[in-house]
Structures are given as structure tokens and as C-alpha cells.
Amino acid sequence: MSATRLTLRRAATVTALTAASVLAAAGIAAAHVTVHPESYAKGATDGVLTFRVPNEEDTATTTKVQVYLPTDHPVLGVLVTPHDGWTAKVTTTKLKTPVKTDDGTITEAASEITWTGGKIGAGQFEDFDVAFGQLPEDADQLAFKTLQTYSDGKVVRWIEEAQSGDDEPENPAPTLKLTAAGDDSAAAAAPATKTSGKATTTAADSSDSTARGLGIAGLIVGALGLAAAAFAVVRTRGAKS
């Protein structure tokens, strides 16, 4: 085998492996159950949280989604948006520490929302919208532990909470950051997405942007690899002449 062919083959192999790794990371980044927007101001009122649930299985559908709301820092006034084919059940619990509001003292709050009856197929996702009356003022973030049940009986537990400075866990819980009131970085204006039906397309959000960014990075890596191979060929031919 000539030196030129060997150089091209090595460059192509490195390029393919690198691009594949980047694109695989893009798929992983988009596969988690997430909450949108990613942040709200502490004590925000009359807003909407959107829980995005992608189907990760090729041979099974998602048939049940359970989102657990924290009760130590409760979300008040929870309401669910109807979704075609899905039935939502909101479970409430008595609070250990009642919450005082302008409208009185709240002693109960939602602790779980369960959606059943619908299906999320392979390569699809569903957005579940939850309206709230008020977010807590005494927390920096809220973790919404989620269970995702498939038609083959498999249950994926999105319940792991990332610790400060650690890498993202394998099955992270959807987490909402709570920022100081008036912070411009708080996305309290509106939910990130709005979907209907089986939700195969939506407006862009940060998770999708990350996946697309990684995908583009993979293409760039591929282009750089090809350029390096071409340069190697030119250099080899120059050396022979």
C-alpha cells in the first residue's frame, strides 16, 4: 500500500471516529426528560412549565409519565393542560410547613402528576404543559423527579440530582433553576415550546440547540479531517517530486 493511500486511510478513520463520537454526544444530550424554560425568577407567578419527554426506545412506546413535584419547596396552584390521547391525574399532599400567601395560608400542594393513555413512539417526544400559580421564594432550584414507563414494562427513573462541580448524572432529574427576582436571565416570560398531537416538531430550545451545535461540530470535524488528508497527499507528492 502506498504512503499516500495509507495517509488517506488513517485520516479518514480518525475523522469518522471523531465525528461519530460528537454526533453520539448530540443524541445523548437531546434524550433526557427536561423542563422548560430552564429558569424562572424566585416567587414567579402565573407561569407555565413544559416537561419534554423523548422516547429513547426503538421497539417500545412510552405509555406513562410520572412527574414528582417537591413538597419541601412546593409549587402552588398547579393546573395541567389537556393533551389528546392522554389522561392527567394530579395528586396533592398535605404540606408539613404551610405556605403563607396574599390569598391566605396554603396547606396542600401538588406532589405528583401522572399522564397515561397516550403513546410516544420511536423518534418522537411529547411536551406536557403545567401551569402554576406561584413558585417558591426560598429555593435556588427545583428537581422534578420523573418516571418514564414503556410498553414493554421498562421504567426509566430520571431521578438523579447533579451535585455542584460534578458531571451530569446518567439519568438526571429535570431541574428548574430559580434566580433572584428581577434577574434578566430568568426565563419567566413564556414556556419554551408549544406542541400538539404527537409533537414531532417544536420551537427551538436550549437542549435542541445543544444537540444541533454538537452535530454541526461533528460536520466541522469531518471537514477538517478531509482537509488534513488533502494536505497530507499534497505534501507526500511534493516530497516525491
mmCIF file of N, CA and C in Angstrom, residues 51 53 63-67 80-83 86-89 113-118 128-130:
data_model
loop_
_atom_site.group_PDB
_atom_site.id
_atom_site.type_symbol
_atom_site.label_atom_id
_atom_site.label_comp_id
_atom_site.label_asym_id
_atom_site.label_seq_id
_atom_site.Cartn_x
_atom_site.Cartn_y
_atom_site.Cartn_z
ATOM 1 N N PHE A 51 -42.729 19.989 30.381
ATOM 2 C CA PHE A 51 -41.903 18.808 30.566
ATOM 3 C C PHE A 51 -41.813 18.072 29.238
ATOM 4 N N VAL A 53 -40.674 14.966 27.070
ATOM 5 C CA VAL A 53 -40.392 13.539 27.264
ATOM 6 C C VAL A 53 -40.103 12.894 25.911
ATOM 7 N N THR A 63 -45.717 4.915 27.529
ATOM 8 C CA THR A 63 -47.150 4.836 27.817
ATOM 9 C C THR A 63 -47.555 5.515 29.128
ATOM 10 N N LYS A 64 -46.561 5.906 29.924
ATOM 11 C CA LYS A 64 -46.882 6.520 31.218
ATOM 12 C C LYS A 64 -45.745 7.433 31.636
ATOM 13 N N VAL A 65 -46.106 8.600 32.134
ATOM 14 C CA VAL A 65 -45.125 9.571 32.617
ATOM 15 C C VAL A 65 -45.577 10.062 33.988
ATOM 16 N N GLN A 66 -44.676 9.967 34.964
ATOM 17 C CA GLN A 66 -44.969 10.427 36.325
ATOM 18 C C GLN A 66 -43.943 11.483 36.726
ATOM 19 N N VAL A 67 -44.422 12.670 36.997
ATOM 20 C CA VAL A 67 -43.558 13.769 37.434
ATOM 21 C C VAL A 67 -43.860 14.058 38.900
ATOM 22 N N VAL A 80 -53.047 21.357 34.849
ATOM 23 C CA VAL A 80 -52.471 20.672 33.692
ATOM 24 C C VAL A 80 -53.245 21.026 32.429
ATOM 25 N N THR A 81 -52.537 21.037 31.306
ATOM 26 C CA THR A 81 -53.145 21.295 30.009
ATOM 27 C C THR A 81 -53.561 19.971 29.380
ATOM 28 N N PRO A 82 -54.789 19.860 28.858
ATOM 29 C CA PRO A 82 -55.210 18.609 28.212
ATOM 30 C C PRO A 82 -54.347 18.281 27.003
ATOM 31 N N HIS A 83 -54.059 16.986 26.830
ATOM 32 C CA HIS A 83 -53.316 16.506 25.670
ATOM 33 C C HIS A 83 -54.121 15.390 25.026
ATOM 34 N N TRP A 86 -54.136 11.569 26.121
ATOM 35 C CA TRP A 86 -53.553 11.407 27.450
ATOM 36 C C TRP A 86 -54.535 11.832 28.538
ATOM 37 N N THR A 87 -54.512 11.116 29.644
ATOM 38 C CA THR A 87 -55.302 11.475 30.819
ATOM 39 C C THR A 87 -54.346 11.864 31.939
ATOM 40 N N ALA A 88 -54.556 13.040 32.513
ATOM 41 C CA ALA A 88 -53.671 13.524 33.574
ATOM 42 C C ALA A 88 -54.357 13.414 34.933
ATOM 43 N N LYS A 89 -53.584 12.953 35.908
ATOM 44 C CA LYS A 89 -54.069 12.880 37.292
ATOM 45 C C LYS A 89 -53.109 13.642 38.187
ATOM 46 N N ILE A 113 -47.844 14.355 39.260
ATOM 47 C CA ILE A 113 -48.713 14.418 38.082
ATOM 48 C C ILE A 113 -48.420 13.186 37.242
ATOM 49 N N THR A 114 -49.463 12.436 36.913
ATOM 50 C CA THR A 114 -49.303 11.211 36.138
ATOM 51 C C THR A 114 -50.107 11.302 34.849
ATOM 52 N N TRP A 115 -49.422 11.062 33.730
ATOM 53 C CA TRP A 115 -50.098 11.034 32.436
ATOM 54 C C TRP A 115 -50.126 9.600 31.919
ATOM 55 N N THR A 116 -51.300 9.118 31.521
ATOM 56 C CA THR A 116 -51.461 7.766 30.992
ATOM 57 C C THR A 116 -52.404 7.796 29.794
ATOM 58 N N GLY A 117 -52.470 6.669 29.087
ATOM 59 C CA GLY A 117 -53.428 6.529 27.997
ATOM 60 C C GLY A 117 -52.891 6.857 26.622
ATOM 61 N N GLY A 118 -51.843 7.670 26.552
ATOM 62 C CA GLY A 118 -51.287 8.052 25.266
ATOM 63 C C GLY A 118 -50.067 7.217 24.908
ATOM 64 N N PHE A 128 -45.520 18.141 27.869
ATOM 65 C CA PHE A 128 -46.623 18.204 28.828
ATOM 66 C C PHE A 128 -46.549 19.551 29.557
ATOM 67 N N ASP A 129 -47.571 20.368 29.372
ATOM 68 C CA ASP A 129 -47.590 21.706 29.955
ATOM 69 C C ASP A 129 -48.276 21.710 31.312
ATOM 70 N N VAL A 130 -47.643 22.385 32.263
ATOM 71 C CA VAL A 130 -48.178 22.510 33.625
ATOM 72 C C VAL A 130 -48.162 23.984 34.013
#
